[in-house]
GROMACS .gro file of C-alpha atoms in nm:
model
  407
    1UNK     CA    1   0.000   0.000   0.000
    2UNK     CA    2   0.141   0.351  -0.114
    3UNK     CA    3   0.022   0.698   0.002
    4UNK     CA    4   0.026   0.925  -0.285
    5UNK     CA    5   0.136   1.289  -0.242
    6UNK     CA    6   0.349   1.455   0.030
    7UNK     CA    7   0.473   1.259   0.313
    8UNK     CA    8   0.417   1.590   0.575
    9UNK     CA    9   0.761   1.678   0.541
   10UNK     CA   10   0.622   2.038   0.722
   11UNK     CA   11   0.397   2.093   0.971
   12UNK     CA   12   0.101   2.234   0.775
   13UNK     CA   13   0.186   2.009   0.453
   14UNK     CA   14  -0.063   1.941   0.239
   15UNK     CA   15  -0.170   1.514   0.211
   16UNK     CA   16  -0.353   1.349  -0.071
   17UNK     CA   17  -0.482   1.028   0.000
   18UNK     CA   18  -0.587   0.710  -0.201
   19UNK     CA   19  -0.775   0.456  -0.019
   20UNK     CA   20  -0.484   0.237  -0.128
   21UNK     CA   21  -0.256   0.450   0.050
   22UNK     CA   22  -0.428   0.442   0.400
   23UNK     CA   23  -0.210   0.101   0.518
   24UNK     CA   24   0.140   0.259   0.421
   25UNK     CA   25   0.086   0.643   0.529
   26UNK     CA   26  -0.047   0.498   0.873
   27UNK     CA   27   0.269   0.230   0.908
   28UNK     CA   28   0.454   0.565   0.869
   29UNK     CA   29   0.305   0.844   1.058
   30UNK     CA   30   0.027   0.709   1.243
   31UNK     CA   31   0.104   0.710   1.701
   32UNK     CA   32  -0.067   0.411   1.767
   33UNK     CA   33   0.156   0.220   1.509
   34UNK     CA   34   0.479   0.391   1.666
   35UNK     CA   35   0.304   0.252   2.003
   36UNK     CA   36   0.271  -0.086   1.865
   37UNK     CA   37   0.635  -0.124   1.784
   38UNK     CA   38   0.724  -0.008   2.099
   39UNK     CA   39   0.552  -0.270   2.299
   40UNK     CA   40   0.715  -0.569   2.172
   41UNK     CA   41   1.033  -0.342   2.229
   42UNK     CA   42   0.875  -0.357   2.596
   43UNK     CA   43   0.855  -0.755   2.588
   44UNK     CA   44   1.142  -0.805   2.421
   45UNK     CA   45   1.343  -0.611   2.762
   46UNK     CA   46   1.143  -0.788   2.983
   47UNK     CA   47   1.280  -1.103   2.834
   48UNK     CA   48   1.595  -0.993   2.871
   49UNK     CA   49   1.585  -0.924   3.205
   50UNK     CA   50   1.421  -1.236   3.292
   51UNK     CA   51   1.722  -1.424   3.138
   52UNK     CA   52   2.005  -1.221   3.196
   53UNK     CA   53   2.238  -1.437   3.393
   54UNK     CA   54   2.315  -1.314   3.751
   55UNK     CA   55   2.624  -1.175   3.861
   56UNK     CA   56   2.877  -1.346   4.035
   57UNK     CA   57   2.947  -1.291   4.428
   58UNK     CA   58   3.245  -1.201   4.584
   59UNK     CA   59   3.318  -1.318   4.929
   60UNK     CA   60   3.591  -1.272   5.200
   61UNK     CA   61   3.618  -1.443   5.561
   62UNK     CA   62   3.853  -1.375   5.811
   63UNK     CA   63   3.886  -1.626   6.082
   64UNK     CA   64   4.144  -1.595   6.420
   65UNK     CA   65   4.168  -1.767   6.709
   66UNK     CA   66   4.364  -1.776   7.016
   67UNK     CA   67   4.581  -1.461   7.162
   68UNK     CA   68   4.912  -1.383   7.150
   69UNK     CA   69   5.199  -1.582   7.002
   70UNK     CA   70   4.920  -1.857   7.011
   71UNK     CA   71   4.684  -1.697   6.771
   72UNK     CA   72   4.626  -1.850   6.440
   73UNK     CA   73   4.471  -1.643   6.146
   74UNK     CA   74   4.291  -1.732   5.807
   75UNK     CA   75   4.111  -1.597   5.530
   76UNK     CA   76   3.961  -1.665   5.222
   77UNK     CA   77   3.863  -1.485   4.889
   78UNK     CA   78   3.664  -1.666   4.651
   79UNK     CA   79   3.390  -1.621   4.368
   80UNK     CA   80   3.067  -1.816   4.391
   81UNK     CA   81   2.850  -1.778   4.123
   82UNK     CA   82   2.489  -1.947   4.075
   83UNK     CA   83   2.340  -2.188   3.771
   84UNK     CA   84   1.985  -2.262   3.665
   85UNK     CA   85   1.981  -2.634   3.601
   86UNK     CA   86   1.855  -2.705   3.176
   87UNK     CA   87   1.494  -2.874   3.322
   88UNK     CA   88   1.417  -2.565   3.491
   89UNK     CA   89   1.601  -2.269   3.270
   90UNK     CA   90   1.515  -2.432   2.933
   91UNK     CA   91   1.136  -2.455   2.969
   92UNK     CA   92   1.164  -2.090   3.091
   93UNK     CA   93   1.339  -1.965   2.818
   94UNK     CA   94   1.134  -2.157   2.604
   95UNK     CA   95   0.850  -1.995   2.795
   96UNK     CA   96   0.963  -1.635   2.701
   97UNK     CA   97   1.060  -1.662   2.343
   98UNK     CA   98   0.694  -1.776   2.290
   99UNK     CA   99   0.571  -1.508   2.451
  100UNK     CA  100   0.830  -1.289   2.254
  101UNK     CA  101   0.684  -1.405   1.963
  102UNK     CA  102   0.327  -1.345   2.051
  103UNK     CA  103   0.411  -0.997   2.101
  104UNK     CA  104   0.504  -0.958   1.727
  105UNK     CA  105   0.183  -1.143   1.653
  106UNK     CA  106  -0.004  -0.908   1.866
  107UNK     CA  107   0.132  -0.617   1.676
  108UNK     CA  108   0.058  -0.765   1.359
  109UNK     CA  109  -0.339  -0.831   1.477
  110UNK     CA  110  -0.315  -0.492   1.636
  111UNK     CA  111  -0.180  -0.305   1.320
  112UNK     CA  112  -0.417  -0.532   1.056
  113UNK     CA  113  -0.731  -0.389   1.292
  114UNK     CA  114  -0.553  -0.012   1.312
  115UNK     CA  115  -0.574   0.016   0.916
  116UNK     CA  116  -0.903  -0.138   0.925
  117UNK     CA  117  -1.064   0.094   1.101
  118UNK     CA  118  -0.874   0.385   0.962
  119UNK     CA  119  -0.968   0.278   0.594
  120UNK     CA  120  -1.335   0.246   0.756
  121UNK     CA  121  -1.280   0.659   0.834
  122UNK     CA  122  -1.149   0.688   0.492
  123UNK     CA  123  -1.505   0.565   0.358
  124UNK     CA  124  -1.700   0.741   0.624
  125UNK     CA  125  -1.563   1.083   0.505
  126UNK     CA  126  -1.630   1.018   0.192
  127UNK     CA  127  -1.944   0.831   0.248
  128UNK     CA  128  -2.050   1.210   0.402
  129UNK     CA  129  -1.891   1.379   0.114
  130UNK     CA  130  -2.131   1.173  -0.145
  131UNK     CA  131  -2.416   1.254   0.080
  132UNK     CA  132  -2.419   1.630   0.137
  133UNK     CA  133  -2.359   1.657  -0.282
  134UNK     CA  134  -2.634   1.516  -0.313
  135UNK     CA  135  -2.824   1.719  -0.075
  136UNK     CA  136  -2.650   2.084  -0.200
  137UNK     CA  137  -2.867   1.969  -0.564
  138UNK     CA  138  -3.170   1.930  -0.339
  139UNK     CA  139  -3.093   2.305  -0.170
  140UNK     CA  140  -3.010   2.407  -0.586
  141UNK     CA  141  -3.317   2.296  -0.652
  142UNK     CA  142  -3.546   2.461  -0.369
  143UNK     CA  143  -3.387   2.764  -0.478
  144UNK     CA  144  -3.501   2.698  -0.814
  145UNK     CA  145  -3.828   2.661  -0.685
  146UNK     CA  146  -3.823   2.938  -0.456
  147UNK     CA  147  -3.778   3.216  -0.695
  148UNK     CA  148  -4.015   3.046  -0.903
  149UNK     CA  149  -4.275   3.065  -0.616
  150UNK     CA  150  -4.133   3.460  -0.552
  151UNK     CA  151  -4.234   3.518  -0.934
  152UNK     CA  152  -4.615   3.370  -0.924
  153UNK     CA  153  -4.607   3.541  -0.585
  154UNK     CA  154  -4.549   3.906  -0.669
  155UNK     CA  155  -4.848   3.809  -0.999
  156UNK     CA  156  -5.041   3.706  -0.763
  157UNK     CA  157  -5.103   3.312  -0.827
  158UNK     CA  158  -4.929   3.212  -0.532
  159UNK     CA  159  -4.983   3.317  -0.184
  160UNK     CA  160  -4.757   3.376   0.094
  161UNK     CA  161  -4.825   3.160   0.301
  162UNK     CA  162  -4.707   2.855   0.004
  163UNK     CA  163  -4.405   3.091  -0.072
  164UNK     CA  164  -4.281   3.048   0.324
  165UNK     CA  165  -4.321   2.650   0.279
  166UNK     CA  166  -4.111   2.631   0.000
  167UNK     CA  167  -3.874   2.865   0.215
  168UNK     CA  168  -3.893   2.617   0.498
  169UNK     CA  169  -3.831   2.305   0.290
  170UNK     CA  170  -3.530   2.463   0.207
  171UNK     CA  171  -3.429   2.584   0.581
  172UNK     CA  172  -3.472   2.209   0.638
  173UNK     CA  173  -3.219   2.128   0.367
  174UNK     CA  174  -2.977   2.355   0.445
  175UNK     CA  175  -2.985   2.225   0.795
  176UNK     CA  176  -2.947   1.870   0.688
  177UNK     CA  177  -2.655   1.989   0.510
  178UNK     CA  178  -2.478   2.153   0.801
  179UNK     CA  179  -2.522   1.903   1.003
  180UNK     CA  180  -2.350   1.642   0.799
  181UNK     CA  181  -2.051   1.883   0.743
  182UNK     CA  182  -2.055   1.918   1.110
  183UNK     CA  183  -2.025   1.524   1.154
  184UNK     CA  184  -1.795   1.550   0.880
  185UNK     CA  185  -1.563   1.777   1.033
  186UNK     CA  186  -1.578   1.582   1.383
  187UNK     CA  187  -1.520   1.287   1.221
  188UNK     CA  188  -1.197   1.426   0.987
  189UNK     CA  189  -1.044   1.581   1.338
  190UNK     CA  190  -1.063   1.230   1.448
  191UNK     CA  191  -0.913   1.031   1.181
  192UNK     CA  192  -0.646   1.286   1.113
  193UNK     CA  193  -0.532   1.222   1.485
  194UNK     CA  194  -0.540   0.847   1.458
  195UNK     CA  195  -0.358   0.854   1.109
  196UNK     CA  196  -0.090   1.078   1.213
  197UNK     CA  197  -0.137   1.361   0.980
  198UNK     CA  198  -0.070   1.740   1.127
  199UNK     CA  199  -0.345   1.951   1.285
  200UNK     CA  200  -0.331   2.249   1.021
  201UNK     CA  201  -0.259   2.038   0.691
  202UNK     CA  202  -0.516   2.032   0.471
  203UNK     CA  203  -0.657   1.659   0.395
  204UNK     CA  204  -0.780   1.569   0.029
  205UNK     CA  205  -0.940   1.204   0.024
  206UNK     CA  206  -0.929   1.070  -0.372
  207UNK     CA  207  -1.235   0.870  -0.342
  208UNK     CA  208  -1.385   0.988  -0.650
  209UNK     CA  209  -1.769   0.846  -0.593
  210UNK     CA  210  -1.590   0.502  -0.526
  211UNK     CA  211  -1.860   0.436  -0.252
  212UNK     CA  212  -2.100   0.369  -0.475
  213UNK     CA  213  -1.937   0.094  -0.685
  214UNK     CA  214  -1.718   0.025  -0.335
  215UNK     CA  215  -1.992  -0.247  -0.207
  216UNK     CA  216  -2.036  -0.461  -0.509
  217UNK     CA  217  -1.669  -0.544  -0.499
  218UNK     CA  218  -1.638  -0.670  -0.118
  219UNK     CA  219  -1.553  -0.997  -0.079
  220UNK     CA  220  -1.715  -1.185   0.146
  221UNK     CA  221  -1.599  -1.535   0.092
  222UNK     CA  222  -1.238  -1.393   0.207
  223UNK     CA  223  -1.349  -1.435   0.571
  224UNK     CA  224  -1.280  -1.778   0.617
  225UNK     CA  225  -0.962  -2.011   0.683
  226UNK     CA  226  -0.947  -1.783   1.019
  227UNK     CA  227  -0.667  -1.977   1.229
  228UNK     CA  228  -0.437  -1.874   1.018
  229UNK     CA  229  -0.437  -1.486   1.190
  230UNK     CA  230  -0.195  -1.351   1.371
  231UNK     CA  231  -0.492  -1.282   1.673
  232UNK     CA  232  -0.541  -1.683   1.701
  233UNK     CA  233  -0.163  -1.752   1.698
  234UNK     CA  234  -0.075  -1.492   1.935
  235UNK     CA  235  -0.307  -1.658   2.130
  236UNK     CA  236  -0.179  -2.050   2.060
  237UNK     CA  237   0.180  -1.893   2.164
  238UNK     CA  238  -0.004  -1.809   2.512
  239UNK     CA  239  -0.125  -2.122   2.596
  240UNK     CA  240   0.186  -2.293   2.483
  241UNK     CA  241   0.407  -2.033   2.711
  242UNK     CA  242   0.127  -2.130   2.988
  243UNK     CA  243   0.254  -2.539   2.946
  244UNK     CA  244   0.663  -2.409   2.959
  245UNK     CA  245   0.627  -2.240   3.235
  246UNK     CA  246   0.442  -2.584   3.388
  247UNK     CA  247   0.776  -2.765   3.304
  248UNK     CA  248   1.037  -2.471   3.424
  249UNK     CA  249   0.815  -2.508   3.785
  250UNK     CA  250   0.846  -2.933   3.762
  251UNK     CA  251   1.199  -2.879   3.749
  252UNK     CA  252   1.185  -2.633   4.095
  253UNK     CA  253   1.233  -2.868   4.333
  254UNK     CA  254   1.633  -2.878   4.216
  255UNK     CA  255   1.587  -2.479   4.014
  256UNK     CA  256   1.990  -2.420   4.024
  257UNK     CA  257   2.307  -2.491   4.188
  258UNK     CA  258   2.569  -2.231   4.320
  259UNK     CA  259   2.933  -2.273   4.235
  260UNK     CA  260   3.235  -2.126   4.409
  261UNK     CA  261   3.613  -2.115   4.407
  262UNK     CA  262   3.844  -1.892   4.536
  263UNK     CA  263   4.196  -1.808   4.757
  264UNK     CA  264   4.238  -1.939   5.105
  265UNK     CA  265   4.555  -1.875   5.329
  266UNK     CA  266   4.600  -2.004   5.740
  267UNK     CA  267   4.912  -1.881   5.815
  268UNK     CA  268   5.269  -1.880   5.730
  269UNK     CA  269   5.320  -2.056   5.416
  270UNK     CA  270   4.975  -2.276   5.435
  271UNK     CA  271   4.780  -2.139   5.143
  272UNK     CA  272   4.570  -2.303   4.896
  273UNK     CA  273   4.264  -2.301   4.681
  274UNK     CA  274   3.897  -2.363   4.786
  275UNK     CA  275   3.604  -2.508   4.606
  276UNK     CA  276   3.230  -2.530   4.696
  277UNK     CA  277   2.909  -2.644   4.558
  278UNK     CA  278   2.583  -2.591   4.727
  279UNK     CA  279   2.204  -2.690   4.617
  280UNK     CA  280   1.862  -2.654   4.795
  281UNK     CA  281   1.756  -2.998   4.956
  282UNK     CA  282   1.377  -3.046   4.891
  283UNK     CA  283   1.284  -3.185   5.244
  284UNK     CA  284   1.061  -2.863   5.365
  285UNK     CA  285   0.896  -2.822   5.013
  286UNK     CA  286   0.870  -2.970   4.655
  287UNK     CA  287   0.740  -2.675   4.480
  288UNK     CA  288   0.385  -2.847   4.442
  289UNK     CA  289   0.172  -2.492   4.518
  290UNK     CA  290   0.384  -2.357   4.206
  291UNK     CA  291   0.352  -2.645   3.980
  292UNK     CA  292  -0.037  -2.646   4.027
  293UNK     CA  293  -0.040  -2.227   3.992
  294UNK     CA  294   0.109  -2.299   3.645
  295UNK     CA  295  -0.118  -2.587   3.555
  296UNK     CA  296  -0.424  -2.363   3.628
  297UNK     CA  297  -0.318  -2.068   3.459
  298UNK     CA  298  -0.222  -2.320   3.116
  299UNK     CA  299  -0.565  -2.490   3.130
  300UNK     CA  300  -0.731  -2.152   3.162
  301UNK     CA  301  -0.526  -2.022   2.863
  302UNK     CA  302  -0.641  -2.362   2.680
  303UNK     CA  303  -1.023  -2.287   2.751
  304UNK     CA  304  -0.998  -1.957   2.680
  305UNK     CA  305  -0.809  -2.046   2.331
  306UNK     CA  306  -1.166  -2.241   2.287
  307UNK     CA  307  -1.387  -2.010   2.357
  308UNK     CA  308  -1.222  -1.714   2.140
  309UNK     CA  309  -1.214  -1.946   1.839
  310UNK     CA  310  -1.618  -2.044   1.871
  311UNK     CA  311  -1.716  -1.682   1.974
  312UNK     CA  312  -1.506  -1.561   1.654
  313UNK     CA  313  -1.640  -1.785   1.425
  314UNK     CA  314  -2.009  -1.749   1.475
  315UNK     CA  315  -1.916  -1.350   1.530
  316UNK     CA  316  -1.783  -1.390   1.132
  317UNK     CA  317  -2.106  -1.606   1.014
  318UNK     CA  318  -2.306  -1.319   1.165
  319UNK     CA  319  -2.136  -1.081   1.023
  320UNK     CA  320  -2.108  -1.220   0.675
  321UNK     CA  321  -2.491  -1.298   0.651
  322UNK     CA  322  -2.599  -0.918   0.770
  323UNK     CA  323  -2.353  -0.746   0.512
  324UNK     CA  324  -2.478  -0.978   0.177
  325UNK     CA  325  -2.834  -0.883   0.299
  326UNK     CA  326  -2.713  -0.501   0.315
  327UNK     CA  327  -2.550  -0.582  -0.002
  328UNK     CA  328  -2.830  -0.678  -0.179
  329UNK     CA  329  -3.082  -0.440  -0.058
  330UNK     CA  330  -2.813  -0.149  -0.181
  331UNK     CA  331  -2.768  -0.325  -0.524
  332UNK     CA  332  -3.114  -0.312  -0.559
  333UNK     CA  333  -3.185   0.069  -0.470
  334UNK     CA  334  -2.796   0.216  -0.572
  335UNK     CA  335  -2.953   0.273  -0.920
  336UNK     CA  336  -3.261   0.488  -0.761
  337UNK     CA  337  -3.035   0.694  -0.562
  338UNK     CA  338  -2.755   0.726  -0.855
  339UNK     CA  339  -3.003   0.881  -1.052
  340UNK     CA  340  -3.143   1.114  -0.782
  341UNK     CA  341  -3.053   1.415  -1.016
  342UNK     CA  342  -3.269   1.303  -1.321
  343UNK     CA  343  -3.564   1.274  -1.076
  344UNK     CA  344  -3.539   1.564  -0.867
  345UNK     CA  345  -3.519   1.737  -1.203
  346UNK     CA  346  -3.794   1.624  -1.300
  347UNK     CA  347  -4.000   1.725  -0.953
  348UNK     CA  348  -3.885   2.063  -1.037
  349UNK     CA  349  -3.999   2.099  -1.387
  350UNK     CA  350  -4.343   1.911  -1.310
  351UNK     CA  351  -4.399   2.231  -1.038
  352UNK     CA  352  -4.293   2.485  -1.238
  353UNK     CA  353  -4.456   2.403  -1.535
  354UNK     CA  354  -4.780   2.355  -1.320
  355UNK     CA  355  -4.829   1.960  -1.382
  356UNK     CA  356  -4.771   1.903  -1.011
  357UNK     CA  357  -4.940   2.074  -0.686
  358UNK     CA  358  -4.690   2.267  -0.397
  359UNK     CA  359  -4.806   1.970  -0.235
  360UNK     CA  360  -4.731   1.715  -0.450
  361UNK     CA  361  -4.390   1.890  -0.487
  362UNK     CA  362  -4.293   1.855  -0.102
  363UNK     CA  363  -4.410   1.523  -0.074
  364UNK     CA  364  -4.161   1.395  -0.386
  365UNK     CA  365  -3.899   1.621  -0.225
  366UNK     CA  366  -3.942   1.418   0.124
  367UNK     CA  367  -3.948   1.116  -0.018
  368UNK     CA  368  -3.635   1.158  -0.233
  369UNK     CA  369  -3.446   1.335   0.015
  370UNK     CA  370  -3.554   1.021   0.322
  371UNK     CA  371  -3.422   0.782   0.029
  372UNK     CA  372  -3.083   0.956   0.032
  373UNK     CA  373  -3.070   0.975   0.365
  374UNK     CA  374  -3.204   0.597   0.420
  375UNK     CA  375  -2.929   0.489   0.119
  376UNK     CA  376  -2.616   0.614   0.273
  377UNK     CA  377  -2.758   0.499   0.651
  378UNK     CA  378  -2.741   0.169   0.515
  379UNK     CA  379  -2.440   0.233   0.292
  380UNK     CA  380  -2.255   0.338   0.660
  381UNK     CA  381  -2.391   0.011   0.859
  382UNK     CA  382  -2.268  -0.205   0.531
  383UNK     CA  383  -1.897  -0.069   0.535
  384UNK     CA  384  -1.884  -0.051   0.929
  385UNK     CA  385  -1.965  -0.451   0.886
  386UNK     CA  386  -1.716  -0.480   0.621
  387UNK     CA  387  -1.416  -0.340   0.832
  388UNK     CA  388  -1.520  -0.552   1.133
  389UNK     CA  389  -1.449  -0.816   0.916
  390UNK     CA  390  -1.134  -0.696   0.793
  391UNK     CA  391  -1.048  -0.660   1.155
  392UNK     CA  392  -1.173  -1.036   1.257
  393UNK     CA  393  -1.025  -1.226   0.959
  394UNK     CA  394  -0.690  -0.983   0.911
  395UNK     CA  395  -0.753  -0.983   0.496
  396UNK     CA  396  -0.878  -0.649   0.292
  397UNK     CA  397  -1.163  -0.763   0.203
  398UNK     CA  398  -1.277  -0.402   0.074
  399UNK     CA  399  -1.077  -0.309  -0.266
  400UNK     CA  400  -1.016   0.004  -0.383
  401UNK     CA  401  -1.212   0.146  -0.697
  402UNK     CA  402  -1.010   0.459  -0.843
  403UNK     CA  403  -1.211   0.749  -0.925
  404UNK     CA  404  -1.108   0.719  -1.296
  405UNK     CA  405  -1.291   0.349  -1.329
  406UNK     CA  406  -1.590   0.552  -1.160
  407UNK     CA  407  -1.552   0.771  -1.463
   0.00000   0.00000   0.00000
């Protein structure tokens, strides 16, 4: 995915996007990715710190005894340094690289539903854009209308009180309007935070009237195959981290040994070298609390592994049968709306040349204008399904129409 234009080398830089462009701009700018990479930076240290090996001690005993020419004096230097034994540090580090790893799955999930839901704002702009055109021809036509009604007005075939309606139908327009370039403008300030782009630069979204074509070219049969996403293996990686750290606490009863060596002098010319070993004796405890601790927590991770995979896949079946019936009922009235123009046109002419009532006129104009609205309602709920999708199954289902096909 490519962003095309500027890449906000200033502060109030101008950005062009393509819907195609959304994924790579947002990789690049956008603060929750930035946070994303920094968290497996944060598992990655923790790791580390887990498995760093300890440092060695340094110890020194002084022993004397007796007084006077009698006395008798030793010390000792030495270095004593202590090992994890391989059935206890292998499962652990085992333990850690899976969880390591899930942490780069999680960013992947993470990221796939960031550009999901920031291609979703793409289409809501522009889903808001396609809607308030369509409702400034409904104000150009009221206006039409209106100094129509001015002119039969002022000669007398039209009374005031009709002249104020048509007014009012278009007050009611107007407001419509505003309102969506209100949402509009919430809903830009929004995105533009989440995709990274500068406060004062000014945003152009190259949709083109792709939302109309947008939904016939989802594909729905892409959401399915779903263990294969980065959500479900970041979550396999879990349980098997849960059945490593299991082992590491099996092997607790004899965790590590310590090993020492070191300097010793008594006296005179009787020096020599000293070597220890020491290891915990299991007699007081065999680490059975910790072992069943572990057990729990992996047969939770198991269940819950379970239950994510049957709650995600009837979430997807859901999800897939509401957006084909949203599909089809917007195939079947995209051509209606498409053509809006031709038949608010023809409202128009039909008053003005008299062949339809003021009446008649604001009925057709509430209709048509509820249709819109009812159109890109559902045109909203379709693509809001869509993303969720994209989210769930980690695949674009959506593809991007260029304004020049639309052409």
């Amino acid at each position: 995915l490519i962003a095309a234009g500027p890449r906000c080398a200033a502060a109030d830089a101008d950005v062009r996007l393509r819907f195609d462009g959304i994924g790579a701009y947002a990789l690049d700018h956008s603060p929750h990715a930035r946070i994303l990479r920094r968290n497996v930076d944060l598992v990655e240290a923790r790791r580390d710190a887990s498995l760093t090996w300890s440092n060695p001690e340094l110890s020194w005993e002084l022993e004397k005894t007796g007084t006077g020419p009698l006395s008798d004096r030793e010390y000792t230097i030495a270095l004593a340094k202590e090992f994890t034994l391989p059935w206890a540090g292998a499962p652990h580090r085992a333990a850690w690289e899976r969880r390591l790893e899930a942490a780069r799955r999680v960013r992947s999930a993470d990221t796939r539903r960031l550009v999901s839901e920031l291609r979703f704002g793409f289409v809501a702009l522009a889903i808001r854009d396609a809607e308030s055109a369509r409702l400034e021809r409904f104000e150009t036509l009221l206006e039409r209308v209106s100094r129509v009604a001015g002119s039969r007005e002022s000669e007398g075939a039209l009374s005031g009180v009709e002249r104020r309606l048509v007014d009012l139908s278009l007050l009611g327009v107007r407001r419509s309007i505003l309102e969506i370039r209100d949402e509009r403008r919430s809903l830009l300030a929004r995105w533009k935070t989440d995709m990274g782009i500068p406060a004062g630069a000014e945003v152009t979204l190259e949709a083109g009237e792709s939302v109309w074509g947008g939904f016939r070219e989802v594909d729905l049969s892409g959401a399915s195959g779903l263990d294969a996403t980065a959500d479900f293996a970041r979550r396999q990686l879990l349980v098997e981290a849960a059945g490593m750290d299991v082992r590491s606490e099996r092997g607790g009863i004899l965790p590590a040994v310590t090993l020492s060596g070191g300097y010793r002098n008594a006296g005179d010319d009787r020096d020599g070298f000293v070597v220890g070993l020491s290891a915990p004796l299991p007699f007081l405890g065999r680490n059975t609390g910790a072992v069943n601790e572990r057990r729990a927590a992996f047969e939770t991770a198991r269940l819950r592994l379970d239950l994510y995979r049957a709650g995600r896949d009837r979430r997807v079946a859901l999800l897939v049968e509401t957006a084909a019936g949203k599909a089809a009922l917007l195939d079947r009235h995209a051509g209606i709306v498409e053509d809006i123009d031709v038949q608010i046109e023809n409202l128009a002419a039909s008053y003005i040349e008299g062949w339809l009532s003021l009446a008649g006129f604001f009925e057709g104009i509430e209709i048509c204008a509820g249709g819109v609205a009812d159109f890109f309602g559902l045109l909203g709920e379709f693509y809001e399904i869509v993303f969720e999708l994209e989210a769930l199954t980690e695949r674009e289902l959506v593809r991007s129409v260029s304004p020049e096909r639309e052409g």
